[in-house]
PDB file of C-alpha atoms in Angstrom:
ATOM      1  CA  LYS A   1      17.944 -11.545  10.694  1.00 83.00           C
ATOM      2  CA  ASN A   2      19.878  -8.417   9.705  1.00 87.00           C
ATOM      3  CA  GLN A   3      17.816  -5.353  10.581  1.00 92.00           C
ATOM      4  CA  VAL A   4      18.207  -1.608  10.872  1.00 96.00           C
ATOM      5  CA  GLU A   5      15.690   0.280  12.997  1.00 96.00           C
ATOM      6  CA  GLN A   6      15.420   4.050  13.131  1.00 97.00           C
ATOM      7  CA  SER A   7      13.690   6.266  15.621  1.00 97.00           C
ATOM      8  CA  PRO A   8      11.695   8.368  15.778  1.00 97.00           C
ATOM      9  CA  GLN A   9       9.656   7.737  12.627  1.00 96.00           C
ATOM     10  CA  SER A  10       9.021  11.445  12.317  1.00 97.00           C
ATOM     11  CA  LEU A  11      10.066  14.585  14.121  1.00 97.00           C
ATOM     12  CA  ILE A  12       9.093  18.250  14.057  1.00 98.00           C
ATOM     13  CA  ILE A  13      11.472  20.894  15.375  1.00 97.00           C
ATOM     14  CA  LEU A  14      11.741  24.675  15.216  1.00 98.00           C
ATOM     15  CA  GLU A  15      14.352  26.345  13.071  1.00 98.00           C
ATOM     16  CA  GLY A  16      17.585  26.904  14.978  1.00 98.00           C
ATOM     17  CA  LYS A  17      17.054  23.993  17.373  1.00 98.00           C
ATOM     18  CA  ASN A  18      19.205  20.866  17.577  1.00 98.00           C
ATOM     19  CA  CYS A  19      17.972  17.310  17.179  1.00 98.00           C
ATOM     20  CA  THR A  20      19.268  13.758  17.339  1.00 98.00           C
ATOM     21  CA  LEU A  21      18.128  10.822  15.242  1.00 98.00           C
ATOM     22  CA  GLN A  22      18.742   7.227  16.320  1.00 98.00           C
ATOM     23  CA  CYS A  23      19.726   4.084  14.457  1.00 98.00           C
ATOM     24  CA  ASN A  24      19.953   0.616  16.040  1.00 98.00           C
ATOM     25  CA  TYR A  25      21.147  -2.327  14.030  1.00 97.00           C
ATOM     26  CA  THR A  26      21.481  -6.080  14.268  1.00 95.00           C
ATOM     27  CA  VAL A  27      23.785  -6.661  11.310  1.00 90.00           C
ATOM     28  CA  SER A  28      26.595  -9.159  11.293  1.00 88.00           C
ATOM     29  CA  PRO A  29      29.275  -9.040  10.167  1.00 90.00           C
ATOM     30  CA  PHE A  30      29.592  -5.258  10.299  1.00 90.00           C
ATOM     31  CA  SER A  31      31.513  -3.386   7.609  1.00 89.00           C
ATOM     32  CA  ASN A  32      30.387   0.235   7.753  1.00 91.00           C
ATOM     33  CA  LEU A  33      27.456   2.485   8.628  1.00 94.00           C
ATOM     34  CA  ARG A  34      26.157   5.274   6.445  1.00 95.00           C
ATOM     35  CA  TRP A  35      23.750   8.152   6.869  1.00 97.00           C
ATOM     36  CA  TYR A  36      21.876   9.572   3.875  1.00 97.00           C
ATOM     37  CA  LYS A  37      19.638  12.616   3.445  1.00 98.00           C
ATOM     38  CA  GLN A  38      16.689  12.293   1.076  1.00 97.00           C
ATOM     39  CA  ASP A  39      14.786  15.411   0.056  1.00 97.00           C
ATOM     40  CA  THR A  40      11.182  14.899  -1.039  1.00 95.00           C
ATOM     41  CA  GLY A  41      11.065  13.603  -4.599  1.00 93.00           C
ATOM     42  CA  ARG A  42      14.846  13.210  -4.842  1.00 95.00           C
ATOM     43  CA  GLY A  43      17.381  10.432  -4.481  1.00 96.00           C
ATOM     44  CA  PRO A  44      19.295   9.888  -1.225  1.00 96.00           C
ATOM     45  CA  VAL A  45      22.567  11.785  -0.835  1.00 96.00           C
ATOM     46  CA  SER A  46      25.426  10.599   1.363  1.00 94.00           C
ATOM     47  CA  LEU A  47      26.175  12.483   4.601  1.00 96.00           C
ATOM     48  CA  THR A  48      28.726  10.230   6.318  1.00 94.00           C
ATOM     49  CA  ILE A  49      30.301   6.787   6.123  1.00 92.00           C
ATOM     50  CA  MET A  50      31.827   5.278   9.285  1.00 93.00           C
ATOM     51  CA  THR A  51      33.825   2.112   9.729  1.00 90.00           C
ATOM     52  CA  PHE A  52      34.196   0.002  12.867  1.00 85.00           C
ATOM     53  CA  SER A  53      37.109   2.043  14.183  1.00 89.00           C
ATOM     54  CA  GLU A  54      35.434   5.442  13.842  1.00 91.00           C
ATOM     55  CA  ASN A  55      33.099   6.645  16.581  1.00 92.00           C
ATOM     56  CA  THR A  56      32.445  10.215  15.394  1.00 96.00           C
ATOM     57  CA  LYS A  57      32.294  11.842  11.995  1.00 96.00           C
ATOM     58  CA  SER A  58      31.127  15.316  11.038  1.00 96.00           C
ATOM     59  CA  ASN A  59      29.869  16.880   7.830  1.00 95.00           C
ATOM     60  CA  GLY A  60      29.141  20.544   8.487  1.00 97.00           C
ATOM     61  CA  ARG A  61      26.239  20.782  10.937  1.00 97.00           C
ATOM     62  CA  TYR A  62      25.740  17.005  10.817  1.00 98.00           C
ATOM     63  CA  THR A  63      27.617  14.813  13.310  1.00 98.00           C
ATOM     64  CA  ALA A  64      27.267  11.037  13.299  1.00 98.00           C
ATOM     65  CA  THR A  65      28.336   8.794  16.167  1.00 97.00           C
ATOM     66  CA  LEU A  66      28.823   5.062  16.205  1.00 97.00           C
ATOM     67  CA  ASP A  67      28.967   2.661  19.154  1.00 95.00           C
ATOM     68  CA  ALA A  68      29.880  -0.680  17.639  1.00 91.00           C
ATOM     69  CA  ASP A  69      29.612  -2.430  21.007  1.00 92.00           C
ATOM     70  CA  THR A  70      25.950  -1.537  21.518  1.00 95.00           C
ATOM     71  CA  LYS A  71      25.265  -1.451  17.761  1.00 95.00           C
ATOM     72  CA  GLN A  72      23.859   2.045  17.884  1.00 97.00           C
ATOM     73  CA  SER A  73      24.422   5.163  15.834  1.00 98.00           C
ATOM     74  CA  SER A  74      23.046   8.658  16.071  1.00 98.00           C
ATOM     75  CA  LEU A  75      22.903  11.639  13.738  1.00 98.00           C
ATOM     76  CA  HIS A  76      22.984  15.006  15.465  1.00 98.00           C
ATOM     77  CA  ILE A  77      21.883  18.108  13.578  1.00 98.00           C
ATOM     78  CA  THR A  78      23.024  21.418  15.023  1.00 98.00           C
ATOM     79  CA  ALA A  79      21.251  24.758  14.540  1.00 98.00           C
ATOM     80  CA  SER A  80      18.652  23.314  12.191  1.00 97.00           C
ATOM     81  CA  GLN A  81      17.634  25.115   9.001  1.00 98.00           C
ATOM     82  CA  LEU A  82      14.497  24.855   6.890  1.00 98.00           C
ATOM     83  CA  SER A  83      16.558  23.039   4.261  1.00 97.00           C
ATOM     84  CA  ASP A  84      17.189  20.233   6.752  1.00 98.00           C
ATOM     85  CA  SER A  85      13.576  19.131   6.251  1.00 98.00           C
ATOM     86  CA  ALA A  86      14.011  15.692   4.688  1.00 98.00           C
ATOM     87  CA  SER A  87      14.131  11.987   5.439  1.00 98.00           C
ATOM     88  CA  TYR A  88      17.318  10.673   7.012  1.00 98.00           C
ATOM     89  CA  ILE A  89      18.227   7.092   6.237  1.00 97.00           C
ATOM     90  CA  CYS A  90      20.636   4.866   8.150  1.00 97.00           C
ATOM     91  CA  VAL A  91      22.323   2.115   6.107  1.00 95.00           C
ATOM     92  CA  VAL A  92      24.503  -0.672   7.488  1.00 94.00           C
ATOM     93  CA  SER A  93      26.812  -2.738   5.315  1.00 90.00           C
ATOM     94  CA  SER A  94      27.860  -6.256   6.181  1.00 86.00           C
ATOM     95  CA  GLY A  95      30.367  -6.307   3.354  1.00 76.00           C
ATOM     96  CA  GLY A  96      29.822  -7.016  -0.309  1.00 72.00           C
ATOM     97  CA  TYR A  97      27.966  -5.068  -2.919  1.00 69.00           C
ATOM     98  CA  ASN A  98      24.605  -6.679  -2.158  1.00 70.00           C
ATOM     99  CA  LYS A  99      24.888  -6.461   1.633  1.00 84.00           C
ATOM    100  CA  LEU A 100      23.498  -2.988   2.342  1.00 90.00           C
ATOM    101  CA  ILE A 101      20.602  -2.988   4.827  1.00 93.00           C
ATOM    102  CA  PHE A 102      18.471   0.154   4.822  1.00 95.00           C
ATOM    103  CA  GLY A 103      16.464   1.584   7.676  1.00 96.00           C
ATOM    104  CA  ALA A 104      12.982   2.976   6.950  1.00 96.00           C
ATOM    105  CA  GLY A 105      14.188   6.490   7.701  1.00 97.00           C
ATOM    106  CA  THR A 106      13.249   9.364  10.003  1.00 98.00           C
ATOM    107  CA  ARG A 107      11.200  12.151   8.460  1.00 97.00           C
ATOM    108  CA  LEU A 108      12.309  15.517   9.855  1.00 98.00           C
ATOM    109  CA  ALA A 109      10.289  18.700   9.453  1.00 98.00           C
ATOM    110  CA  VAL A 110      11.888  22.007  10.435  1.00 98.00           C
ATOM    111  CA  HIS A 111       9.346  24.764  10.997  1.00 97.00           C
ATOM    112  CA  PRO A 112      10.077  28.520  11.064  1.00 96.00           C
TER     113      PRO A 112
ATOM    114  CA  ASN B   1      29.288  15.316 -15.129  1.00 63.00           C
ATOM    115  CA  ALA B   2      25.665  14.165 -14.676  1.00 75.00           C
ATOM    116  CA  GLY B   3      26.306  11.305 -12.195  1.00 93.00           C
ATOM    117  CA  VAL B   4      23.397   8.838 -12.331  1.00 96.00           C
ATOM    118  CA  THR B   5      20.553   9.626 -14.754  1.00 97.00           C
ATOM    119  CA  GLN B   6      17.198   7.855 -14.639  1.00 97.00           C
ATOM    120  CA  THR B   7      14.345   8.034 -17.134  1.00 97.00           C
ATOM    121  CA  PRO B   8      11.419   8.380 -17.084  1.00 97.00           C
ATOM    122  CA  LYS B   9      10.763  10.289 -13.874  1.00 97.00           C
ATOM    123  CA  PHE B  10       7.065   9.334 -13.844  1.00 97.00           C
ATOM    124  CA  GLN B  11       5.179   6.504 -15.550  1.00 97.00           C
ATOM    125  CA  VAL B  12       1.667   5.095 -15.352  1.00 97.00           C
ATOM    126  CA  LEU B  13       1.056   1.579 -16.629  1.00 97.00           C
ATOM    127  CA  LYS B  14      -1.888  -0.751 -16.864  1.00 97.00           C
ATOM    128  CA  THR B  15      -1.677  -4.237 -15.368  1.00 97.00           C
ATOM    129  CA  GLY B  16       0.076  -6.582 -17.776  1.00 97.00           C
ATOM    130  CA  GLN B  17       1.959  -3.927 -19.713  1.00 97.00           C
ATOM    131  CA  SER B  18       5.740  -4.043 -19.955  1.00 96.00           C
ATOM    132  CA  MET B  19       8.237  -1.214 -19.808  1.00 96.00           C
ATOM    133  CA  THR B  20      11.897  -0.401 -19.254  1.00 98.00           C
ATOM    134  CA  LEU B  21      13.345   2.021 -16.726  1.00 98.00           C
ATOM    135  CA  GLN B  22      16.603   3.462 -17.978  1.00 98.00           C
ATOM    136  CA  CYS B  23      19.699   4.155 -15.888  1.00 98.00           C
ATOM    137  CA  ALA B  24      22.949   5.663 -17.140  1.00 97.00           C
ATOM    138  CA  GLN B  25      26.076   6.711 -15.232  1.00 97.00           C
ATOM    139  CA  ASP B  26      29.144   8.666 -16.263  1.00 95.00           C
ATOM    140  CA  MET B  27      31.361   7.891 -13.244  1.00 93.00           C
ATOM    141  CA  ASN B  28      32.850   4.669 -14.658  1.00 92.00           C
ATOM    142  CA  HIS B  29      31.698   2.690 -11.598  1.00 93.00           C
ATOM    143  CA  GLU B  30      31.638  -1.067 -12.044  1.00 92.00           C
ATOM    144  CA  TYR B  31      28.823  -1.618  -9.559  1.00 93.00           C
ATOM    145  CA  MET B  32      25.257  -0.626 -10.448  1.00 95.00           C
ATOM    146  CA  SER B  33      22.019  -1.565  -8.746  1.00 96.00           C
ATOM    147  CA  TRP B  34      18.265  -1.071  -8.715  1.00 97.00           C
ATOM    148  CA  TYR B  35      16.233  -0.479  -5.542  1.00 97.00           C
ATOM    149  CA  ARG B  36      12.583   0.056  -4.862  1.00 97.00           C
ATOM    150  CA  GLN B  37      11.313   2.338  -2.121  1.00 97.00           C
ATOM    151  CA  ASP B  38       7.910   1.758  -0.575  1.00 96.00           C
ATOM    152  CA  PRO B  39       6.227   3.757   2.220  1.00 91.00           C
ATOM    153  CA  GLY B  40       7.360   2.755   5.704  1.00 88.00           C
ATOM    154  CA  MET B  41      10.079   0.437   4.430  1.00 89.00           C
ATOM    155  CA  GLY B  42      13.772   0.685   3.759  1.00 89.00           C
ATOM    156  CA  LEU B  43      15.037   0.534   0.202  1.00 94.00           C
ATOM    157  CA  ARG B  44      15.099  -3.021  -1.096  1.00 95.00           C
ATOM    158  CA  LEU B  45      17.571  -4.352  -3.643  1.00 95.00           C
ATOM    159  CA  ILE B  46      16.029  -5.723  -6.849  1.00 97.00           C
ATOM    160  CA  HIS B  47      19.037  -6.572  -9.034  1.00 96.00           C
ATOM    161  CA  TYR B  48      22.661  -5.550  -9.164  1.00 94.00           C
ATOM    162  CA  SER B  49      25.666  -5.788 -11.451  1.00 94.00           C
ATOM    163  CA  VAL B  50      29.376  -5.808 -10.676  1.00 91.00           C
ATOM    164  CA  GLY B  51      30.420  -5.161 -14.265  1.00 92.00           C
ATOM    165  CA  ALA B  52      29.435  -5.426 -17.909  1.00 94.00           C
ATOM    166  CA  GLY B  53      27.970  -8.849 -18.654  1.00 95.00           C
ATOM    167  CA  ILE B  54      27.470  -9.712 -14.949  1.00 95.00           C
ATOM    168  CA  THR B  55      24.141  -9.412 -13.145  1.00 96.00           C
ATOM    169  CA  ASP B  56      22.659 -10.990 -10.024  1.00 94.00           C
ATOM    170  CA  GLN B  57      19.460 -11.011  -8.044  1.00 95.00           C
ATOM    171  CA  GLY B  58      18.844  -8.975  -4.940  1.00 94.00           C
ATOM    172  CA  GLU B  59      16.208  -9.290  -2.262  1.00 92.00           C
ATOM    173  CA  VAL B  60      13.090  -8.746  -4.433  1.00 96.00           C
ATOM    174  CA  PRO B  61      13.886  -9.781  -8.056  1.00 96.00           C
ATOM    175  CA  ASN B  62      10.583 -11.392  -9.095  1.00 96.00           C
ATOM    176  CA  GLY B  63       8.861  -9.645 -12.007  1.00 96.00           C
ATOM    177  CA  TYR B  64      11.974  -7.721 -13.029  1.00 97.00           C
ATOM    178  CA  ASN B  65      14.721  -8.348 -15.540  1.00 97.00           C
ATOM    179  CA  VAL B  66      18.081  -6.608 -16.064  1.00 97.00           C
ATOM    180  CA  SER B  67      21.023  -6.674 -18.442  1.00 96.00           C
ATOM    181  CA  ARG B  68      24.410  -4.942 -18.460  1.00 97.00           C
ATOM    182  CA  SER B  69      25.921  -4.682 -21.922  1.00 96.00           C
ATOM    183  CA  THR B  70      28.051  -1.602 -21.133  1.00 96.00           C
ATOM    184  CA  THR B  71      29.612  -0.068 -18.028  1.00 95.00           C
ATOM    185  CA  GLU B  72      27.401   3.006 -18.419  1.00 96.00           C
ATOM    186  CA  ASP B  73      23.895   1.537 -18.763  1.00 97.00           C
ATOM    187  CA  PHE B  74      21.793  -0.718 -16.537  1.00 98.00           C
ATOM    188  CA  PRO B  75      18.133  -0.887 -17.649  1.00 98.00           C
ATOM    189  CA  LEU B  76      15.406  -2.453 -15.502  1.00 98.00           C
ATOM    190  CA  ARG B  77      12.598  -4.241 -17.339  1.00 98.00           C
ATOM    191  CA  LEU B  78       9.150  -4.931 -15.958  1.00 96.00           C
ATOM    192  CA  LEU B  79       7.917  -7.949 -17.869  1.00 91.00           C
ATOM    193  CA  SER B  80       4.188  -7.836 -17.001  1.00 96.00           C
ATOM    194  CA  ALA B  81       3.378  -5.006 -14.623  1.00 96.00           C
ATOM    195  CA  ALA B  82       1.315  -5.707 -11.494  1.00 97.00           C
ATOM    196  CA  PRO B  83      -0.187  -3.247  -8.984  1.00 97.00           C
ATOM    197  CA  SER B  84       2.298  -4.564  -6.380  1.00 97.00           C
ATOM    198  CA  GLN B  85       5.055  -3.015  -8.491  1.00 97.00           C
ATOM    199  CA  THR B  86       3.737   0.476  -7.834  1.00 97.00           C
ATOM    200  CA  SER B  87       6.737   2.086  -6.190  1.00 97.00           C
ATOM    201  CA  VAL B  88       9.582   4.545  -6.551  1.00 97.00           C
ATOM    202  CA  TYR B  89      12.598   2.992  -8.223  1.00 98.00           C
ATOM    203  CA  PHE B  90      16.159   4.146  -7.679  1.00 98.00           C
ATOM    204  CA  CYS B  91      19.266   3.285  -9.633  1.00 98.00           C
ATOM    205  CA  ALA B  92      22.538   3.539  -7.727  1.00 96.00           C
ATOM    206  CA  THR B  93      26.249   3.090  -8.332  1.00 95.00           C
ATOM    207  CA  LEU B  94      28.859   2.242  -5.730  1.00 89.00           C
ATOM    208  CA  ALA B  95      32.497   3.302  -5.750  1.00 81.00           C
ATOM    209  CA  GLY B  96      33.967   0.095  -4.267  1.00 74.00           C
ATOM    210  CA  HIS B  97      32.757  -1.984  -1.293  1.00 65.00           C
ATOM    211  CA  ALA B  98      33.254   0.814   1.221  1.00 69.00           C
ATOM    212  CA  GLY B  99      32.720   3.692  -1.145  1.00 79.00           C
ATOM    213  CA  GLU B 100      29.921   6.157  -1.484  1.00 85.00           C
ATOM    214  CA  LEU B 101      26.607   5.078  -2.995  1.00 90.00           C
ATOM    215  CA  PHE B 102      25.366   7.492  -5.655  1.00 94.00           C
ATOM    216  CA  PHE B 103      21.634   7.502  -6.417  1.00 96.00           C
ATOM    217  CA  GLY B 104      19.651   8.728  -9.366  1.00 97.00           C
ATOM    218  CA  GLU B 105      16.660  11.001  -8.870  1.00 97.00           C
ATOM    219  CA  GLY B 106      14.169   8.152  -8.939  1.00 97.00           C
ATOM    220  CA  SER B 107      11.383   6.917 -11.209  1.00 97.00           C
ATOM    221  CA  ARG B 108       7.866   6.907  -9.784  1.00 97.00           C
ATOM    222  CA  LEU B 109       5.828   4.056 -11.286  1.00 97.00           C
ATOM    223  CA  THR B 110       2.097   3.561 -10.851  1.00 97.00           C
ATOM    224  CA  VAL B 111       0.451   0.360 -12.061  1.00 97.00           C
ATOM    225  CA  LEU B 112      -3.339   0.503 -12.380  1.00 96.00           C
TER     226      LEU B 112
END
């Protein structure tokens, strides 16, 4: 069964610190992997999209990595800010419009 | 350029009532979809459309109906609301198979 598992479920860090969120998937075939940020009460917003051939992609202070061999991805947040408090969702596509598998998300709280 | 617009943002229904969640986009994307988001779970696909006049079922279609008469609009109808349909609903458009997924702001539905 195609699955996307994220860890940890929730995380609290202090402002200015770095953190790394994990995403493991068992999706086949693999087309691409996406990371989204969802603020409370809002819709998810895209951070990165990575295909099989890409192993690192950055978007400002956000850096995503992909290891297609081990089927793992991580999202690293550098020098966290209060505005980084949100849920981060990992999505894996196996191709096709209806083939997006969503993880349950990691809820990040950044405290001053 | 509003992107994806959903209405209403909040709605309370009684069991057995019907209603329509509206979704409109101004990006001229062929693909539109409806997801529901429940606590502790990833977003689940309800219905999707790859163009005007074409709709198909996703992972959890029971109790919902859709139509796509124009490229811009993709309404979701709840035929006879049940408490199990209490959820947050998101409309999304996709710019091609590997493109970015754009979400609306969500519609929070409570069925009593």
